Amino acid sequence: MAVQDFLHDASRWMREDGPHSDIVISTRIRIARNLSDLPFPILMNDSQAEEITRRVADAVFSPEFQEKSGGSYEIIPLMNVPHVDRQALVEKYLISSSLVEHARRSAVALRDDEAVSIMINEEDHLRLQVLMPGLQLGAAWELATTIDDLLEAKLNYAFDEKYGYLTACPTNVGTGIRASVMLHLPALVVTQQINRVLSALGQVGLVVRGVHGEGTDAVGNLFQLSNQITLGQSEEEIIQSLESVARKIIEHEQQARQFLMEENREVIEDRIARSFGILAYARRLDSRESMQRLSDVRLGIDLGVIKGVSQNILKELMVMTQPAFMQKYSGTELAPGERDWRRADLVRERLRMDQGHI
Amino acid sequence: MLCQECNQRDATVHFTKIINQEKTEYHLCDACARDTGDFMMKGNAGGFSFHNLLSGLLGFEQTGMPGFGAPGQQGQASAPVRCETCGLGYQQFVQVGRFGCADCYKHFSGKLEPMLRRIHGGATTHTGKFPRRTGGVIKLRQQLARLRQDMQEKISLEQFEEAAVIRDRIREMEGQIEQGGM
């Protein structure tokens, strides 16, 4: 597969920009729902799992859903998807690895632009996900709640007056909502302010983790900020507090970037230029190094140091340099050692598509 | 020792897989181990997932660790709690951190509130969205419960006239709910 083909198939969140795209990579809203009359996934048998898929399919293919859900949908049982393609869906953030673990009985309803995916028989009967580029919590929630209503018109949800939407795990009960934004925060990391900024978050019921890597050691300076609490606050309150904290962090990152350009311009330009050079010419790149260099290059694009390269290169390559996409790119299964060589080929090919210069 | 996959970097991850008594040893570098993925613990950082934490929280409640559980309950063997609908035992729930069906919330309700409080920053009551089709009636019933509380308050304050007004409002709403088919 050529890089061109991949970009042609890329999801909307990867192809398009959104508000604050210089710092916010993507917005995701996920809501958990269950049907009232069937056991939750840990206790259900295969025929009950099929029954759930069938009911969701009926709801999704109903005329009203088709008309109002903003696109056309396909229901894909994971059994019918080759292993490498399942993994590729995970790498594009369209499904969770937990859905793949239960591939024997799970399915996904996917909107054609891949902005909406409805996971069936994951940890809960339904996990509805909306994924958008940039900071778009309000719009993503609007879409998620619309689709939720359309589904609920046909499905009987497990709902309790006191506890709200009942979920398999008590950490999701109530609204069932997990709203998150993926943030690229290289300047806060370089200026060593990141821990100070992040440690304040726990107090407001939010949680942050590195997207790649562990804990706050975020490879590629990518952080996922999401709500922890799902009960006792309305969806709007949850989204608003996430949005206002995200905006604060954006502000801090912008200040840190400005500080770098004013006080440490040469040092940061050198770092960006080195990373650009390595990505453009290296013959072998491990995943950690490629993410770190891509982060530098992306910062270089945002600061105007690197010209002629698309902003989207970070999200594209973040996905494309994962194992399943590497395998699709090479057309053959790769040993981890080989992967580093192919990864460098892929990154060079993508960089050559743009006429980048410093 | 060099990584057995790439033969280039130092092996820093060592593990043994035993499947059907067949033992295989692995020595990998960080990068290859990450790529291999199959030995990685699922979940959060270092494999210490939220569910470990959750069952920890639920677990000490069960064993009655000193200073936790309610006084007088400590050391008492509690009767086994089981969901009558799906058969999931409370102990099983503690281990896997997942409910078996919607009715588990009813059958484990006695144990639920302290757990929810711990998870959700003190909250135990949903204040968000309602399902559209059934939501209207649910909302009325919530209002009704609040009105009944208000009425009791007025009675206890001997403000009987106000209490009577609330009583009439309650009757009116009960009528609405009945018409709503519930």
XYZ file of C-alpha atoms in Angstrom:
540
model
C 0.000 0.000 0.000
C 1.350 3.417 -0.907
C 1.133 6.307 1.510
C -1.176 8.031 -1.010
C -3.711 5.224 -0.717
C -3.641 5.391 3.028
C -4.318 9.116 3.006
C -7.153 8.528 0.603
C -8.707 6.128 3.140
C -7.899 8.216 6.204
C -10.674 9.043 8.662
C -12.098 12.515 8.757
C -10.423 13.322 12.074
C -7.054 12.721 10.404
C -7.679 14.527 7.116
C -9.302 17.690 8.401
C -8.365 20.529 10.722
C -10.529 21.728 13.565
C -10.543 24.599 16.067
C -7.182 24.873 17.885
C -5.684 22.263 15.598
C -2.220 23.610 16.390
C -2.492 22.039 19.847
C -5.583 19.837 19.965
C -5.193 16.787 17.758
C -8.663 15.341 18.249
C -11.822 15.298 20.340
C -13.556 12.100 21.281
C -16.870 11.449 23.016
C -17.747 7.919 23.963
C -20.975 6.858 25.633
C -21.741 3.459 27.134
C -25.214 1.953 26.859
C -26.747 -1.442 27.609
C -30.002 -3.120 26.726
C -32.253 -3.733 29.695
C -33.299 -7.322 29.133
C -30.057 -9.128 28.278
C -27.061 -9.993 30.441
C -24.022 -7.748 30.140
C -21.153 -8.994 27.953
C -19.219 -10.857 30.693
C -22.190 -13.186 31.223
C -23.835 -13.380 27.838
C -23.731 -16.366 25.520
C -23.153 -16.348 21.776
C -26.801 -16.307 20.806
C -27.466 -13.362 23.116
C -24.499 -11.561 21.567
C -25.980 -12.194 18.125
C -29.345 -10.961 19.335
C -27.783 -7.669 20.427
C -25.998 -7.214 17.108
C -29.252 -7.962 15.305
C -31.229 -5.413 17.336
C -28.599 -2.730 16.874
C -28.498 -3.464 13.137
C -32.299 -3.104 12.963
C -32.042 0.252 14.731
C -29.171 1.465 12.530
C -30.879 0.440 9.298
C -34.235 1.961 10.267
C -35.312 4.744 7.881
C -35.277 7.360 10.624
C -31.736 6.545 11.725
C -30.510 6.494 8.118
C -32.098 9.868 7.493
C -30.938 11.723 10.611
C -27.609 10.210 11.638
C -25.551 12.174 9.158
C -24.116 9.507 6.889
C -24.400 5.941 5.770
C -23.431 3.117 8.063
C -22.038 -0.326 7.647
C -22.189 -3.055 10.284
C -19.024 -5.090 10.400
C -18.797 -8.261 12.492
C -15.188 -8.458 13.630
C -15.064 -12.153 12.778
C -15.170 -11.175 9.104
C -12.238 -8.781 9.405
C -8.671 -10.090 8.925
C -6.421 -9.712 11.975
C -4.269 -6.981 10.509
C -7.316 -4.907 9.555
C -8.808 -5.262 13.034
C -5.586 -3.897 14.452
C -5.582 -1.114 11.861
C -9.044 -0.046 13.077
C -7.629 0.152 16.610
C -4.688 2.211 15.377
C -7.083 4.667 13.727
C -8.874 4.920 17.105
C -12.133 3.697 15.558
C -12.473 0.665 17.806
C -10.910 -0.367 21.116
C -8.494 -3.232 21.640
C -11.064 -4.696 24.001
C -13.473 -5.040 21.066
C -10.776 -6.963 19.189
C -10.225 -9.261 22.170
C -13.855 -10.325 21.829
C -13.768 -10.523 18.040
C -15.685 -13.819 18.070
C -18.876 -12.040 19.027
C -18.261 -8.320 18.594
C -19.124 -5.956 15.769
C -18.882 -2.298 14.866
C -21.266 0.015 13.050
C -19.127 2.524 11.209
C -20.221 5.746 9.524
C -18.682 6.190 6.071
C -16.516 9.163 7.120
C -15.433 7.227 10.242
C -16.517 10.088 12.511
C -18.987 7.774 14.266
C -18.448 4.221 15.381
C -20.822 2.129 17.439
C -19.004 -0.768 19.071
C -21.253 -3.721 19.788
C -20.521 -6.225 22.591
C -17.435 -4.555 23.939
C -17.402 -4.141 27.734
C -20.963 -2.845 27.391
C -23.561 -3.819 24.801
C -23.019 -0.498 23.056
C -20.163 1.947 22.998
C -21.009 4.891 20.805
C -18.027 6.972 19.778
C -17.718 10.282 17.970
C -14.276 11.385 16.835
C -13.525 14.842 15.435
C -10.413 16.862 14.615
C -9.382 19.738 16.888
C -11.273 20.952 19.936
C -14.957 20.268 19.231
C -16.452 18.948 22.437
C -19.780 20.705 21.961
C -20.246 19.532 18.380
C -19.116 16.003 19.217
C -21.586 15.788 22.099
C -24.414 17.127 19.903
C -23.755 14.394 17.376
C -23.341 11.692 20.026
C -26.576 12.558 21.807
C -28.490 12.745 18.504
C -27.326 9.274 17.536
C -28.017 8.036 21.067
C -31.620 9.303 20.767
C -32.036 7.667 17.369
C -30.864 4.344 18.788
C -32.998 4.709 21.894
C -36.072 5.168 19.707
C -35.663 1.479 18.798
C -33.792 -0.018 21.759
C -34.746 -0.368 25.418
C -31.793 0.898 27.394
C -30.915 -0.239 30.897
C -31.655 2.910 32.870
C -32.330 3.532 36.531
C -33.940 6.648 37.942
C -31.290 7.035 40.592
C -28.170 5.633 38.967
C -28.831 6.697 35.379
C -27.541 4.582 32.478
C -26.421 1.252 33.894
C -23.027 0.069 32.731
C -20.971 -3.071 33.199
C -18.330 -1.191 35.170
C -19.396 1.095 38.021
C -16.829 3.651 36.864
C -19.064 4.475 33.868
C -22.503 4.472 35.464
C -24.722 7.550 35.300
C -24.073 9.429 32.100
C -21.870 6.661 30.683
C -19.850 9.402 29.051
C -16.122 9.601 28.571
C -15.142 12.821 26.821
C -11.537 13.351 25.874
C -9.187 15.562 23.955
C -5.771 14.637 22.632
C -3.292 17.441 23.172
C 0.151 18.027 21.700
C 2.136 19.852 24.386
C 5.804 19.945 23.356
C 6.549 23.394 24.762
C 5.107 22.600 28.194
C 7.266 19.458 28.261
C 10.449 21.219 27.113
C 9.997 24.036 29.611
C 9.290 21.447 32.338
C 5.961 22.957 33.283
C 3.943 19.934 32.328
C 3.826 18.235 35.721
C 2.735 21.395 37.437
C -0.062 21.849 34.936
C -1.175 18.232 35.068
C -1.060 17.738 38.810
C -3.824 20.296 39.254
C -6.248 18.251 37.171
C -7.177 15.539 39.650
C -8.902 18.096 41.795
C -11.482 18.836 39.117
C -12.373 15.212 38.336
C -10.256 15.026 35.192
C -7.479 12.634 34.358
C -4.573 12.875 31.958
C -2.298 10.220 30.551
C 0.333 9.896 27.862
C -1.100 8.636 24.589
C 1.990 6.597 23.834
C 4.324 5.512 26.581
C 3.455 5.234 30.220
C 2.208 7.658 32.831
C 3.257 11.202 32.186
C 6.284 10.016 30.210
C 4.375 10.770 27.040
C 6.219 9.725 23.926
C 5.646 12.349 21.253
C 4.387 14.822 23.860
C 0.806 13.678 23.274
C -1.567 13.708 26.211
C -5.110 12.487 26.540
C -7.264 14.574 28.869
C -10.591 13.059 29.911
C -13.285 13.098 32.569
C -13.060 10.525 35.333
C -16.430 11.030 36.991
C -19.627 9.985 35.200
C -22.187 10.214 38.005
C -23.642 13.291 39.698
C -22.776 15.724 36.908
C -24.761 16.279 33.742
C -23.161 15.635 30.359
C -23.073 19.372 29.722
C -21.280 20.028 33.017
C -18.738 17.305 32.289
C -18.076 18.679 28.829
C -17.892 22.262 29.987
C -15.345 21.570 32.690
C -13.244 19.532 30.247
C -13.489 22.307 27.672
C -12.501 25.063 30.077
C -9.531 23.082 31.408
C -8.467 22.227 27.851
C -8.586 25.919 26.964
C -6.444 26.773 29.958
C -3.870 24.184 28.948
C -3.915 25.498 25.370
C -3.212 28.970 26.721
C -0.267 27.714 28.791
C 1.139 25.804 25.828
C 0.858 28.903 23.627
C 2.684 30.980 26.220
C 5.397 28.335 26.517
C 5.801 28.266 22.721
C 6.104 32.028 22.640
C 8.647 31.904 25.453
C 10.708 29.354 23.535
C 10.718 31.495 20.402
C 11.643 34.633 22.309
C 14.184 33.296 24.777
C 15.536 30.088 23.248
C 14.948 30.492 19.574
C 18.256 29.093 18.350
C 18.163 26.058 20.601
C 14.630 25.127 19.647
C 15.245 25.759 15.938
C 18.283 23.521 16.081
C 16.281 20.768 17.696
C 13.486 21.078 15.128
C 15.912 21.161 12.208
C 17.811 18.095 13.460
C 14.605 16.127 13.830
C 13.458 17.211 10.372
C 16.788 16.091 8.938
C 16.635 12.732 10.662
C 13.082 12.016 9.547
C 13.917 13.067 5.988
C 17.036 10.911 5.685
C 17.223 8.214 8.361
C 17.148 4.595 7.238
C 16.016 3.121 10.553
C 13.613 4.560 13.130
C 12.141 2.887 16.185
C 8.645 3.884 17.222
C 9.809 5.966 20.157
C 12.267 8.015 18.167
C 9.886 8.534 15.269
C 7.181 9.883 17.598
C 9.625 12.173 19.350
C 11.018 13.536 16.056
C 7.538 13.930 14.600
C 6.575 15.965 17.626
C 9.553 18.262 17.018
C 8.700 18.594 13.336
C 5.077 19.329 14.107
C 6.174 22.032 16.559
C 8.445 23.381 13.816
C 5.467 23.598 11.455
C 3.331 25.322 14.094
C 6.101 27.838 14.854
C 6.717 28.551 11.177
C 10.266 27.178 11.318
C 9.441 24.410 8.844
C 7.526 25.509 5.789
C 5.608 23.588 3.161
C 4.755 20.551 5.290
C 1.169 19.731 6.209
C 0.176 20.072 9.865
C -1.592 16.752 9.532
C 1.681 14.906 9.183
C 1.790 14.179 12.910
C -1.615 12.515 13.097
C -1.114 10.689 9.823
C 2.242 9.259 10.734
C 1.236 8.645 14.353
C -1.295 6.166 12.958
C 0.650 4.920 9.933
C 3.772 3.986 11.876
C 1.861 1.592 14.142
C 2.468 -2.137 13.612
C -0.684 -3.034 11.632
C -0.353 -0.113 9.237
C 3.339 -0.824 8.794
C 2.352 -4.328 7.783
C -0.244 -3.043 5.329
C 2.311 -0.596 3.932
C 4.866 -3.359 3.391
C 2.297 -5.868 2.175
C 3.872 -8.543 4.354
C 4.181 -9.432 8.003
C 7.162 -7.739 9.608
C 9.382 -8.791 12.467
C 9.855 -5.980 14.979
C 13.466 -5.504 13.818
C 12.431 -5.096 10.193
C 9.718 -2.699 11.185
C 12.224 0.005 12.126
C 13.639 0.014 8.568
C 10.220 0.113 6.917
C 9.101 2.838 9.330
C 11.938 5.052 8.133
C 10.965 4.348 4.487
C 7.388 5.298 5.197
C 8.257 8.519 6.979
C 10.635 9.539 4.165
C 7.993 8.793 1.549
C 5.397 10.887 3.390
C 7.811 13.794 3.880
C 8.758 13.773 0.192
C 5.084 14.289 -0.741
C 5.286 17.801 0.690
C 7.958 20.238 -0.480
C 9.187 20.900 3.025
C 12.067 23.259 3.764
C 13.555 25.269 6.585
C 22.554 -9.649 25.977
C 21.207 -8.470 22.637
C 17.518 -8.398 21.770
C 16.604 -11.674 20.080
C 14.295 -9.924 17.604
C 16.384 -7.079 16.197
C 19.831 -8.193 17.362
C 20.763 -4.550 17.637
C 19.696 -3.153 20.972
C 20.226 -4.490 24.486
C 17.564 -6.818 25.758
C 15.863 -5.172 28.709
C 12.620 -7.135 28.856
C 12.870 -10.782 29.904
C 9.885 -13.020 30.263
C 8.805 -16.633 30.121
C 5.647 -17.814 28.454
C 4.163 -21.141 29.479
C 1.456 -22.477 27.209
C 0.351 -26.116 27.676
C 3.445 -26.797 29.734
C 5.628 -25.631 26.886
C 8.045 -23.026 28.136
C 9.473 -20.292 25.895
C 11.868 -17.620 27.054
C 11.980 -14.164 25.535
C 14.704 -11.528 25.725
C 13.709 -8.346 23.961
C 14.670 -4.718 23.813
C 12.153 -2.063 24.808
C 11.108 -1.240 21.269
C 10.606 -4.817 20.106
C 8.785 -5.713 23.289
C 6.418 -2.843 22.688
C 5.879 -3.905 19.116
C 5.380 -7.555 20.047
C 2.708 -6.446 22.428
C 1.448 -9.870 23.433
C 3.151 -9.972 26.799
C 2.152 -6.438 27.671
C -0.296 -6.147 30.468
C -3.502 -4.662 29.225
C -4.811 -1.489 30.744
C -3.054 1.409 32.339
C 0.543 2.157 33.134
C 2.498 -0.828 34.321
C -0.528 -3.085 34.140
C -1.909 -1.590 37.309
C -5.366 -1.122 35.966
C -8.248 0.671 37.496
C -9.893 -2.650 38.169
C -7.069 -3.771 40.436
C -7.614 -0.581 42.278
C -11.354 -1.015 42.316
C -11.266 -4.578 43.585
C -8.782 -3.362 46.175
C -11.304 -0.812 47.343
C -14.115 -3.328 47.365
C -11.919 -6.041 48.832
C -11.009 -4.372 52.092
C -14.605 -3.560 52.639
C -15.311 -7.279 52.457
C -12.571 -8.396 54.823
C -13.491 -5.674 57.274
C -10.098 -4.074 57.640
C -9.834 -2.207 60.933
C -10.812 1.398 60.622
C -12.870 0.876 57.494
C -16.279 -0.949 57.418
C -19.001 0.094 59.842
C -18.402 -0.595 63.545
C -19.849 -3.863 64.755
C -19.638 -5.414 61.268
C -16.002 -6.262 61.480
C -15.149 -9.913 61.484
C -18.736 -10.929 60.919
C -19.232 -13.335 58.061
C -21.737 -11.580 55.831
C -24.374 -13.638 54.047
C -23.427 -14.354 50.436
C -24.944 -11.761 48.151
C -25.952 -12.846 44.704
C -27.821 -11.180 41.850
C -31.114 -13.069 41.532
C -31.399 -12.314 37.821
C -28.011 -13.274 36.418
C -26.550 -15.244 39.337
C -23.374 -13.160 39.656
C -22.015 -13.303 43.211
C -20.824 -10.143 44.898
C -17.391 -11.727 45.392
C -17.182 -12.392 41.645
C -18.122 -8.802 40.988
C -15.334 -7.654 43.292
C -12.850 -9.821 41.399
C -13.759 -8.795 37.859
C -15.045 -5.287 38.582
C -17.973 -5.790 36.200
C -21.677 -6.304 36.761
C -23.429 -9.212 35.081
C -26.686 -7.485 34.188
C -28.761 -4.359 34.812
C -30.443 -5.951 37.848
C -27.115 -6.352 39.676
C -27.487 -2.691 40.577
C -30.712 -3.568 42.410
C -29.463 -6.708 44.097
C -26.148 -5.247 45.232
C -27.722 -1.928 46.160
C -26.731 -2.180 49.818
C -23.054 -2.288 48.870
C -23.298 0.105 45.973
C -23.550 3.543 47.528
C -20.214 3.682 49.394
C -18.465 2.317 46.317
C -20.066 4.855 43.973
C -19.236 7.646 46.379
C -15.587 6.635 46.296
C -15.466 6.365 42.526
C -17.493 9.431 41.614
C -16.234 12.030 44.040
C -19.070 11.640 46.532
C -21.961 11.447 44.075
C -24.527 8.648 44.003
C -27.349 10.132 41.938
C -27.579 10.662 38.205
C -28.406 14.209 37.147
C -27.780 13.966 33.403
C -29.683 12.831 30.374
C -32.806 10.640 30.464
C -33.873 8.238 27.747
C -36.306 10.125 25.540
C -39.058 7.552 25.233
C -39.335 6.714 28.933
C -37.640 9.814 30.289
C -40.709 12.049 30.690
C -42.259 9.774 33.276
C -38.965 9.247 35.058
C -38.492 12.971 35.398
C -41.996 13.344 36.852
C -41.303 10.596 39.345
C -38.108 12.323 40.452
C -39.994 15.568 40.964
C -42.620 13.606 42.862
C -40.059 12.170 45.245
C -38.750 15.668 45.910
C -42.264 17.001 46.545
C -43.000 14.192 49.012
C -39.859 15.166 50.889
C -40.917 18.807 50.906
C -44.352 17.840 52.202
C -42.870 15.855 55.085
C -40.698 18.827 55.952
C -43.676 21.169 56.018
C -45.609 18.728 58.202
C -42.767 18.441 60.653
C -42.659 22.244 60.815
C -46.435 22.188 61.381
C -46.957 24.293 58.253
C -50.048 22.326 57.316
C -51.480 24.733 54.762
C -48.336 24.624 52.676
C -48.240 20.861 53.092
C -51.792 20.603 51.733
C -50.836 22.617 48.659
C -47.966 20.270 48.000
C -50.239 17.250 48.574
C -52.603 18.485 45.853
C -49.688 18.981 43.481
C -48.526 15.436 44.244
C -51.973 14.012 43.455
C -52.040 15.900 40.185
C -48.638 14.521 39.204
C -49.578 10.986 40.204
C -52.479 11.304 37.793
C -50.122 12.410 35.020
C -47.828 9.489 35.644
C -50.713 7.026 35.478
C -51.765 8.504 32.173
C -48.191 8.111 31.005
C -48.794 4.356 31.184
C -46.593 3.551 34.152
